[in-house]
mmCIF file of N, CA and C in Angstrom:
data_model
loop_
_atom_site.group_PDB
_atom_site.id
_atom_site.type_symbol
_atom_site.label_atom_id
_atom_site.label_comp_id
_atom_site.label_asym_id
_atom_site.label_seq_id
_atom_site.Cartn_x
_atom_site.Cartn_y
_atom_site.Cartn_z
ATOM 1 N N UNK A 2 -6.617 -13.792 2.410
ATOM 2 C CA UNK A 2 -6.714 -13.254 3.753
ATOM 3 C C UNK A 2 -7.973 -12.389 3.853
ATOM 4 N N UNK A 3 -8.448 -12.628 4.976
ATOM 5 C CA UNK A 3 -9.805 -11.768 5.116
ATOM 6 C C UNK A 3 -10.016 -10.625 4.676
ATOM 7 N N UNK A 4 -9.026 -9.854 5.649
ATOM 8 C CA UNK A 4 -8.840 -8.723 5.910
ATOM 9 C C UNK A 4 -8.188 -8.250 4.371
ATOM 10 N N UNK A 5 -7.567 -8.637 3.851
ATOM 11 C CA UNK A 5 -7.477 -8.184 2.029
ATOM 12 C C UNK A 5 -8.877 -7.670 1.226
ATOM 13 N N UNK A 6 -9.751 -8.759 1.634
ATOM 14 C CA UNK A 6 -10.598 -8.713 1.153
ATOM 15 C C UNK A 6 -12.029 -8.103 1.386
ATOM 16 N N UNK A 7 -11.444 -7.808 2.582
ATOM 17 C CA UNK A 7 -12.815 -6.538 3.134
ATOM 18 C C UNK A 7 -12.047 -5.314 2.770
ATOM 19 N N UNK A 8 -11.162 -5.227 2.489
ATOM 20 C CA UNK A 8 -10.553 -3.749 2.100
ATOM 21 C C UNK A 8 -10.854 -3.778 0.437
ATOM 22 N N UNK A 9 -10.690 -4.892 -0.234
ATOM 23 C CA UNK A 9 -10.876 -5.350 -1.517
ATOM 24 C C UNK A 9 -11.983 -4.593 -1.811
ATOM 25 N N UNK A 10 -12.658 -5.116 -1.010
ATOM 26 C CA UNK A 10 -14.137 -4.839 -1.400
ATOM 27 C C UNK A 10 -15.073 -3.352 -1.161
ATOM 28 N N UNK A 11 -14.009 -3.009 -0.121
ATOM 29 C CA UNK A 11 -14.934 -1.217 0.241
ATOM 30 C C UNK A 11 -13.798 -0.541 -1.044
ATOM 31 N N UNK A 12 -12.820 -0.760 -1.744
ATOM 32 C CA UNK A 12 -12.568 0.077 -2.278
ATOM 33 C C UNK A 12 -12.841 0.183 -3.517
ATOM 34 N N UNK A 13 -12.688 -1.642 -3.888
ATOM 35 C CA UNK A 13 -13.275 -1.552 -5.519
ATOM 36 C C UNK A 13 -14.478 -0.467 -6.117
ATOM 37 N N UNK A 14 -14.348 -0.305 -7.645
ATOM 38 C CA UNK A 14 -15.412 0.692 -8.187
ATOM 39 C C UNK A 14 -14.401 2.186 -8.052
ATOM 40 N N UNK A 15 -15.134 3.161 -8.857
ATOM 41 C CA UNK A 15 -15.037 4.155 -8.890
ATOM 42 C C UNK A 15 -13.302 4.527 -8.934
ATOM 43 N N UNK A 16 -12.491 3.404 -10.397
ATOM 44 C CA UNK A 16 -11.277 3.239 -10.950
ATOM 45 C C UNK A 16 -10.474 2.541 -10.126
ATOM 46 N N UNK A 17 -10.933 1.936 -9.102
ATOM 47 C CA UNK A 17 -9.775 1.089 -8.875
ATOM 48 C C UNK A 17 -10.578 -0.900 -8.617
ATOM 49 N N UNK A 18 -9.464 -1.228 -9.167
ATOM 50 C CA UNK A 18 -9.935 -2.426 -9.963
ATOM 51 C C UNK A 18 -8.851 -3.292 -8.961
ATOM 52 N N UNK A 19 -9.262 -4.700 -8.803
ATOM 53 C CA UNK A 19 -8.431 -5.894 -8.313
ATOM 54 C C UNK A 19 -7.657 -6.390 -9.401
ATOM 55 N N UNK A 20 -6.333 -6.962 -9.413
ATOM 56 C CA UNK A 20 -5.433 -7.340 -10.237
ATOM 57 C C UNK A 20 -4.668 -8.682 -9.209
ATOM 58 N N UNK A 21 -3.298 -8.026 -10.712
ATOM 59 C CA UNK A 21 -2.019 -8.864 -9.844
ATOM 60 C C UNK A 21 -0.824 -7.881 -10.139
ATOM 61 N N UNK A 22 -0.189 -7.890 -8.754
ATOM 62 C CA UNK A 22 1.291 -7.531 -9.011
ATOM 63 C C UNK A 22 2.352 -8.501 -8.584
ATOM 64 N N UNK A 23 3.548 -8.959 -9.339
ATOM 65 C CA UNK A 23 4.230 -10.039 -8.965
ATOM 66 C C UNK A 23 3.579 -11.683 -8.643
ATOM 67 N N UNK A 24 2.361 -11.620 -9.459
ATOM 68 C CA UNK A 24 1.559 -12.433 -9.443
ATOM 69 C C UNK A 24 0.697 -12.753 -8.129
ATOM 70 N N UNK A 25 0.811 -11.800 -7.197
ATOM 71 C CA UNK A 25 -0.163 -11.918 -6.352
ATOM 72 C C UNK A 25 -1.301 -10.976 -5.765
ATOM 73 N N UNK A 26 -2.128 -10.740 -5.220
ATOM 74 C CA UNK A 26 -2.821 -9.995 -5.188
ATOM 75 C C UNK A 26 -2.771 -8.908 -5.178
ATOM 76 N N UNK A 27 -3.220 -7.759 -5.912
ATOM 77 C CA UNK A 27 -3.116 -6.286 -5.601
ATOM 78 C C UNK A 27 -4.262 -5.360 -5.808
ATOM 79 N N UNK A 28 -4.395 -4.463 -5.600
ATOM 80 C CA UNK A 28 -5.432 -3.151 -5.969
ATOM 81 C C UNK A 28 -4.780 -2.421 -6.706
ATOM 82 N N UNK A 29 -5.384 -2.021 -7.481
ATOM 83 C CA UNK A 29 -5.208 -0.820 -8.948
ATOM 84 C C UNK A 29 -6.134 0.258 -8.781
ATOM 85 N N UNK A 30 -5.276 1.726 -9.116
ATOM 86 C CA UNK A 30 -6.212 2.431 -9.807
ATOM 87 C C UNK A 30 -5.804 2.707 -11.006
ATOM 88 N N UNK A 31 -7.063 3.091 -11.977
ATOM 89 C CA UNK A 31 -6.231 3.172 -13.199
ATOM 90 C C UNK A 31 -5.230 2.431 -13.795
ATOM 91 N N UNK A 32 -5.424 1.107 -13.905
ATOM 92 C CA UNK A 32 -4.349 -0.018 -13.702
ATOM 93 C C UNK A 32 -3.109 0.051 -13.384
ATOM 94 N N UNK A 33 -3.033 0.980 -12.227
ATOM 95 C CA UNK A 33 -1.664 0.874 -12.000
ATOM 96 C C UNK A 33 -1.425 0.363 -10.171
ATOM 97 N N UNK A 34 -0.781 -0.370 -10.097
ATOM 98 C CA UNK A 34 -0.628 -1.175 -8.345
ATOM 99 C C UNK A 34 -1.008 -0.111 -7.755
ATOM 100 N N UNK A 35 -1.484 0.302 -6.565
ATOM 101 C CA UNK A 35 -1.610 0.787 -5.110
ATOM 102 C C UNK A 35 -1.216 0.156 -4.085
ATOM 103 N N UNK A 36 -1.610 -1.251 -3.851
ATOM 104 C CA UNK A 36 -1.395 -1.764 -2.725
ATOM 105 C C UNK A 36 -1.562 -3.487 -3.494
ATOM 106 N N UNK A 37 -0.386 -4.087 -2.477
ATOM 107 C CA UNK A 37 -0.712 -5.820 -2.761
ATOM 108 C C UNK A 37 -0.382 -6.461 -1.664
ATOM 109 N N UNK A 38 -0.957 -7.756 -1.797
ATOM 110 C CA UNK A 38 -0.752 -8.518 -0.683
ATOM 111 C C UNK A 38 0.286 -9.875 -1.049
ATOM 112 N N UNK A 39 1.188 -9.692 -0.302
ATOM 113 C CA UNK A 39 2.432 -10.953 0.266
ATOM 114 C C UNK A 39 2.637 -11.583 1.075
ATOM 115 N N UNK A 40 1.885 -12.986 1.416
ATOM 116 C CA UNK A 40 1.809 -13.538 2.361
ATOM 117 C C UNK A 40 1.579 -13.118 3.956
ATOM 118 N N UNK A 41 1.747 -12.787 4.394
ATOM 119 C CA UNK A 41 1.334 -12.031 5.587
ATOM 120 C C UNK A 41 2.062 -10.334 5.667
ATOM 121 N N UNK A 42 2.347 -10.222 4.802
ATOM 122 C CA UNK A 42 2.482 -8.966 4.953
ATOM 123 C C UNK A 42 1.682 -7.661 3.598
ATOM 124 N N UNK A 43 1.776 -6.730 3.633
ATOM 125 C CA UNK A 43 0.602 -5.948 2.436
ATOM 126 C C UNK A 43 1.361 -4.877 2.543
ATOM 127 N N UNK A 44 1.658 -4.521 0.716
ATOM 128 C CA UNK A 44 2.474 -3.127 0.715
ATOM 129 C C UNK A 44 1.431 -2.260 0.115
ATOM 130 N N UNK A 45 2.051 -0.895 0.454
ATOM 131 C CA UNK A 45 1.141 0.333 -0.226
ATOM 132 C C UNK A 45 2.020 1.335 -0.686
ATOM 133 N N UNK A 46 1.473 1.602 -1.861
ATOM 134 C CA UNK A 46 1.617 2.732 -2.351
ATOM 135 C C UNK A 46 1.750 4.210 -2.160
ATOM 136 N N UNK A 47 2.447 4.761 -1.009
ATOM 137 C CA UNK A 47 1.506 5.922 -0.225
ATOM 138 C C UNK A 47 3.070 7.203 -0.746
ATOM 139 N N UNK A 48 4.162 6.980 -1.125
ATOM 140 C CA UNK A 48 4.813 8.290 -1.636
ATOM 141 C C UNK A 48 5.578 8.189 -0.616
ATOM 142 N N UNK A 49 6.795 8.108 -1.137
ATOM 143 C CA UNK A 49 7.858 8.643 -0.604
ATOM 144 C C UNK A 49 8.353 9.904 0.659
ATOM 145 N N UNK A 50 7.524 10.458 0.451
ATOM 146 C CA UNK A 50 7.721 12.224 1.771
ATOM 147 C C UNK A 50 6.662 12.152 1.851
ATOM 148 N N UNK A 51 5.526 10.915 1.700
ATOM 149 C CA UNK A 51 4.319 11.413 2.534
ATOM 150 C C UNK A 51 4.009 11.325 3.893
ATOM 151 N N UNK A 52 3.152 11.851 4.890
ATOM 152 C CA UNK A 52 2.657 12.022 5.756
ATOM 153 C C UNK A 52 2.394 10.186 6.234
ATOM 154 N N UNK A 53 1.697 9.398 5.207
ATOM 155 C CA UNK A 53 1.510 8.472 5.421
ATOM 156 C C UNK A 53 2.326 7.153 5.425
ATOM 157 N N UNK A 54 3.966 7.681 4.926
ATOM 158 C CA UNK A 54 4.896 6.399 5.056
ATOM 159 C C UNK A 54 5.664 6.738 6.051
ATOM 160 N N UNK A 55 5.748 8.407 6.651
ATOM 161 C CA UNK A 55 6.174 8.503 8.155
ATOM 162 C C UNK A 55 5.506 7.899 9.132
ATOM 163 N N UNK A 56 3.949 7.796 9.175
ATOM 164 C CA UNK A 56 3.352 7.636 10.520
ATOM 165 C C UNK A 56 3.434 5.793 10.209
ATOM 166 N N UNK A 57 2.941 5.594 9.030
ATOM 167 C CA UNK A 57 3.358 3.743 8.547
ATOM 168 C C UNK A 57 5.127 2.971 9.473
ATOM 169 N N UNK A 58 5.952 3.550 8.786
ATOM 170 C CA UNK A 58 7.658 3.619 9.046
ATOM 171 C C UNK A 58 7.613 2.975 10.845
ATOM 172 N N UNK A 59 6.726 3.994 11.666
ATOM 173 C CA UNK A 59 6.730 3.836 13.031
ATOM 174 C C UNK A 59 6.373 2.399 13.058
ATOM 175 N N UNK A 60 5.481 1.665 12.734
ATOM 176 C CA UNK A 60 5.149 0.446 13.279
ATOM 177 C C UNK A 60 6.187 -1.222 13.041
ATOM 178 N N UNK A 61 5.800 -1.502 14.158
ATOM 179 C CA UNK A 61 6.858 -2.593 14.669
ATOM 180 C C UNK A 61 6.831 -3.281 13.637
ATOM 181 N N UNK A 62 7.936 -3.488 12.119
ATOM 182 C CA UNK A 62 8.367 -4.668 11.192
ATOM 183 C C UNK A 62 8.154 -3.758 10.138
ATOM 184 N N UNK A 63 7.514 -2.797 9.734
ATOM 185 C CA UNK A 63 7.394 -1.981 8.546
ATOM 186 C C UNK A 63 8.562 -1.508 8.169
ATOM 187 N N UNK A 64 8.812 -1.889 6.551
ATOM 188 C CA UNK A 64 9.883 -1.071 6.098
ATOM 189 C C UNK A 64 9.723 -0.852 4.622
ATOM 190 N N UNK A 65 10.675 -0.285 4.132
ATOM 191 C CA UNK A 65 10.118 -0.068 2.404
ATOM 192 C C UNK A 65 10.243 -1.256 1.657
ATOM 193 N N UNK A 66 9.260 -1.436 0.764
ATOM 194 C CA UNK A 66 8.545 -2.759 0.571
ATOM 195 C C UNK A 66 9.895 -2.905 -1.037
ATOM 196 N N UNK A 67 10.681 -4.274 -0.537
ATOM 197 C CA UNK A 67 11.593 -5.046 -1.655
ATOM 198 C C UNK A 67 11.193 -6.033 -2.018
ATOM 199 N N UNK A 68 10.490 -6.201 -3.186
ATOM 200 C CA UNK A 68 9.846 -7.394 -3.071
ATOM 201 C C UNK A 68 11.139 -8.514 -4.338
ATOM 202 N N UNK A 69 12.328 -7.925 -4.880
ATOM 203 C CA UNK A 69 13.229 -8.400 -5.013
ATOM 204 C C UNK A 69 13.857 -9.167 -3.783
ATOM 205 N N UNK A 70 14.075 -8.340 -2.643
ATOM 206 C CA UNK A 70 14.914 -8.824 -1.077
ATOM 207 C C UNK A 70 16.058 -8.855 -1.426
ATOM 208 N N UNK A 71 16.461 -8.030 -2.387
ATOM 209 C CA UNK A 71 18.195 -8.077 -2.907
ATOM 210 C C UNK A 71 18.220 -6.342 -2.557
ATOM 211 N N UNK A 72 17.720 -5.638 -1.954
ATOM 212 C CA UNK A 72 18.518 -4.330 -0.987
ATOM 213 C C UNK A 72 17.583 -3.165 -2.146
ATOM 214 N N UNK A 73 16.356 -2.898 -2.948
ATOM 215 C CA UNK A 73 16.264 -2.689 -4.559
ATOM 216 C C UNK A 73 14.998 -2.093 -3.648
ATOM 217 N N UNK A 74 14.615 -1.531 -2.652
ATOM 218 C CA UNK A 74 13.186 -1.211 -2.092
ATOM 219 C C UNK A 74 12.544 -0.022 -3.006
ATOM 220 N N UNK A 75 11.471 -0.403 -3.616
ATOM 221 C CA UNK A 75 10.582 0.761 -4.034
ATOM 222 C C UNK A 75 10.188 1.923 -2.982
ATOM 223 N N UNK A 76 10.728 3.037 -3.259
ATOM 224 C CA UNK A 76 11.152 4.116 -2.057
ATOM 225 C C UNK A 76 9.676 4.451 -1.729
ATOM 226 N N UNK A 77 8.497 4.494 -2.884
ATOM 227 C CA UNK A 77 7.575 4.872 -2.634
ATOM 228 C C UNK A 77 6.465 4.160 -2.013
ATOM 229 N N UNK A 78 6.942 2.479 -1.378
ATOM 230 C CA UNK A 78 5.933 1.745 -0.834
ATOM 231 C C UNK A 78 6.661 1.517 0.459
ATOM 232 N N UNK A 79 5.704 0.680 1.176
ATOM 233 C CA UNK A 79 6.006 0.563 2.440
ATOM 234 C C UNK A 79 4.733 -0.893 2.623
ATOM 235 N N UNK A 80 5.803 -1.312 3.152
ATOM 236 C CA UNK A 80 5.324 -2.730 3.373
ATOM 237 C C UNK A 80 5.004 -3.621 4.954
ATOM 238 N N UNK A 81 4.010 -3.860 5.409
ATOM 239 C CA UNK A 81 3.105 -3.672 6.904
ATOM 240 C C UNK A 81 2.762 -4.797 7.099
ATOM 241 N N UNK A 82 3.546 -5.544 7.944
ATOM 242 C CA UNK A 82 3.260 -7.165 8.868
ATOM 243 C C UNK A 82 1.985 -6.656 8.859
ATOM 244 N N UNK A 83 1.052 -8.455 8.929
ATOM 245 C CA UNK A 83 0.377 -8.794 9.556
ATOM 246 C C UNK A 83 -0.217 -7.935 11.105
ATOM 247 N N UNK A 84 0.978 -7.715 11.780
ATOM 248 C CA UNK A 84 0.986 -7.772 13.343
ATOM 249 C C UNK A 84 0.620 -5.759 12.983
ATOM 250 N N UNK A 85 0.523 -5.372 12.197
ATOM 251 C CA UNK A 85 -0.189 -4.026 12.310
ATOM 252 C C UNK A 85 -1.628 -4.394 11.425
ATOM 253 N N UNK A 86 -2.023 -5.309 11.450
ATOM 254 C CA UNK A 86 -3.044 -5.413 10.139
ATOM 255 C C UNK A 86 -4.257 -4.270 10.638
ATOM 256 N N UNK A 87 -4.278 -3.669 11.455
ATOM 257 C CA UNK A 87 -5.397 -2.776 11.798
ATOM 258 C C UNK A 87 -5.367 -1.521 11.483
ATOM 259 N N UNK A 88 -3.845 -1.350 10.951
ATOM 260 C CA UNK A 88 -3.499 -0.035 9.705
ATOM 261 C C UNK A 88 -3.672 -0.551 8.534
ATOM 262 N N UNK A 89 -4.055 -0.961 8.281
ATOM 263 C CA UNK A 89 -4.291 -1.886 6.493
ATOM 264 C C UNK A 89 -5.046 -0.741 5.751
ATOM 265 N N UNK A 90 -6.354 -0.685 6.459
ATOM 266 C CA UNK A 90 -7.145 -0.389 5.845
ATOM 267 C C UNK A 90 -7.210 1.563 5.329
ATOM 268 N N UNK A 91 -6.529 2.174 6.830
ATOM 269 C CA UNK A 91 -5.746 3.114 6.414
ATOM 270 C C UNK A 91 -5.126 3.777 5.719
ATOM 271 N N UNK A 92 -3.978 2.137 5.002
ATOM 272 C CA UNK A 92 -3.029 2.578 4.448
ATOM 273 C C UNK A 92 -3.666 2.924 3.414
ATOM 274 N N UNK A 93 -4.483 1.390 3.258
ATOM 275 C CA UNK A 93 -4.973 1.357 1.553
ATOM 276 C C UNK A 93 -5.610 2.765 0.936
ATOM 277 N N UNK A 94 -6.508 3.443 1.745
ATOM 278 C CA UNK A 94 -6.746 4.604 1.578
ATOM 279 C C UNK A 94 -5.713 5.451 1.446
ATOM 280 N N UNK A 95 -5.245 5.913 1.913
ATOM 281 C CA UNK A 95 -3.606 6.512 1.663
ATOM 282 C C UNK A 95 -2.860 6.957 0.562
ATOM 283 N N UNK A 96 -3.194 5.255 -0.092
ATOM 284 C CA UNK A 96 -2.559 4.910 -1.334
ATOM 285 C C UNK A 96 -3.402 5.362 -2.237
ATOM 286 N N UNK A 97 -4.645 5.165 -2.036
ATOM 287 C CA UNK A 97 -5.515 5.906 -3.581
ATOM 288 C C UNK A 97 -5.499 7.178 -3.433
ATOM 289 N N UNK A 98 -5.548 8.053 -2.077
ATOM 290 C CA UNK A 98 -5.459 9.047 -2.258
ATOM 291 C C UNK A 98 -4.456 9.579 -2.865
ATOM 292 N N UNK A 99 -2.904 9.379 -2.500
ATOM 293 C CA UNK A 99 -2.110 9.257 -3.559
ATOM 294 C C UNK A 99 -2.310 9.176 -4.928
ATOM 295 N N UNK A 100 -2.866 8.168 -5.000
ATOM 296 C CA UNK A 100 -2.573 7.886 -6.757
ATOM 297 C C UNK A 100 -4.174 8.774 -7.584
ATOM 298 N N UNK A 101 -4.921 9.167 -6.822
ATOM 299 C CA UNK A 101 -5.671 9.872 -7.331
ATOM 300 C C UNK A 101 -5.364 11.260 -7.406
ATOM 301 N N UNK A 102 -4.660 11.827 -6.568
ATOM 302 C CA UNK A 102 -3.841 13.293 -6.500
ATOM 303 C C UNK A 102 -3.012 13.565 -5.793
ATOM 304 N N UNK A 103 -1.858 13.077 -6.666
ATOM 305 C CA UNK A 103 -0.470 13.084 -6.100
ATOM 306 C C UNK A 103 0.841 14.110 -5.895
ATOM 307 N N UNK A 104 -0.308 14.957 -6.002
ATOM 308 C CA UNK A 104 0.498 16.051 -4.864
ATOM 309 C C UNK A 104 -0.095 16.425 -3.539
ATOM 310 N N UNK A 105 -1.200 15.786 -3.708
ATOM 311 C CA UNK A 105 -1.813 15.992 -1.926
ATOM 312 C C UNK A 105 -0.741 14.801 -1.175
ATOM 313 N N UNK A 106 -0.523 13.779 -1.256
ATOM 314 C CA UNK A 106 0.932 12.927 -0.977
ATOM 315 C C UNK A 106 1.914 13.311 -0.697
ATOM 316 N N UNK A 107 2.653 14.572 -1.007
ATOM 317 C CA UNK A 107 3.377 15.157 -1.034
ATOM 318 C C UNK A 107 3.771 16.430 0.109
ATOM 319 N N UNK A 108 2.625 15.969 1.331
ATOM 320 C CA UNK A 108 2.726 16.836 2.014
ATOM 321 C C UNK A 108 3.580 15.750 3.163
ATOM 322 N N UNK A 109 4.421 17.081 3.575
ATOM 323 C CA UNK A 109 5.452 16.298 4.261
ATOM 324 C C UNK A 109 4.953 16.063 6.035
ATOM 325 N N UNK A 110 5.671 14.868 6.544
ATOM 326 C CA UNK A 110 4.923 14.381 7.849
ATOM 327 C C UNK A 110 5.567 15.600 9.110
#
């Protein structure tokens, strides 16, 4: 998807690296997931009580990202149709900020 990949690309460098999670596309920092992409939809990494999975939560189809689909949601991602793809790039930021200092994440929405 395009739009994966223009985000791919402004973020790579400076520790965060392209991978795989669940065998499909993701961003790493420090090899660890931030954000991946699932068919039309892209989860992120952004913390549980952050600022950024409250204002995420609001948009039409977002919910915490199960990528089991057996009820098992990783509390700390949040997972964003297509049909918001113009928060993508947002999020993705979000998420490194997170995972680069994760108690600034921690500020509540």
């Amino acid at each position: 998807m395009a739009e994966y990949q223009r985000i791919s690309r402004a973020l790579l460098g400076e520790g965060v690296s392209s991978g795989k999670m669940f065998g499909k596309d993701a961003l790493k920092f420090e090899s660890k997931a931030i954000a991946c992409l699932l068919q039309d939809t892209m989860a992120f990494k952004v913390g549980r009580d952050s600022a950024a999975m409250a204002k995420a939560m609001k948009h039409p189809g977002a919910e915490l990202f199960d990528p089991s689909g057996q009820g098992r949601p990783f509390k700390d991602w949040v997972a964003v149709p297509e049909s918001s793809i113009e928060r993508w790039e947002e999020l993705a930021n979000a998420a490194l900020s997170a995972a680069i200092d994760p108690e600034d994440e921690a500020e509540k929405p």
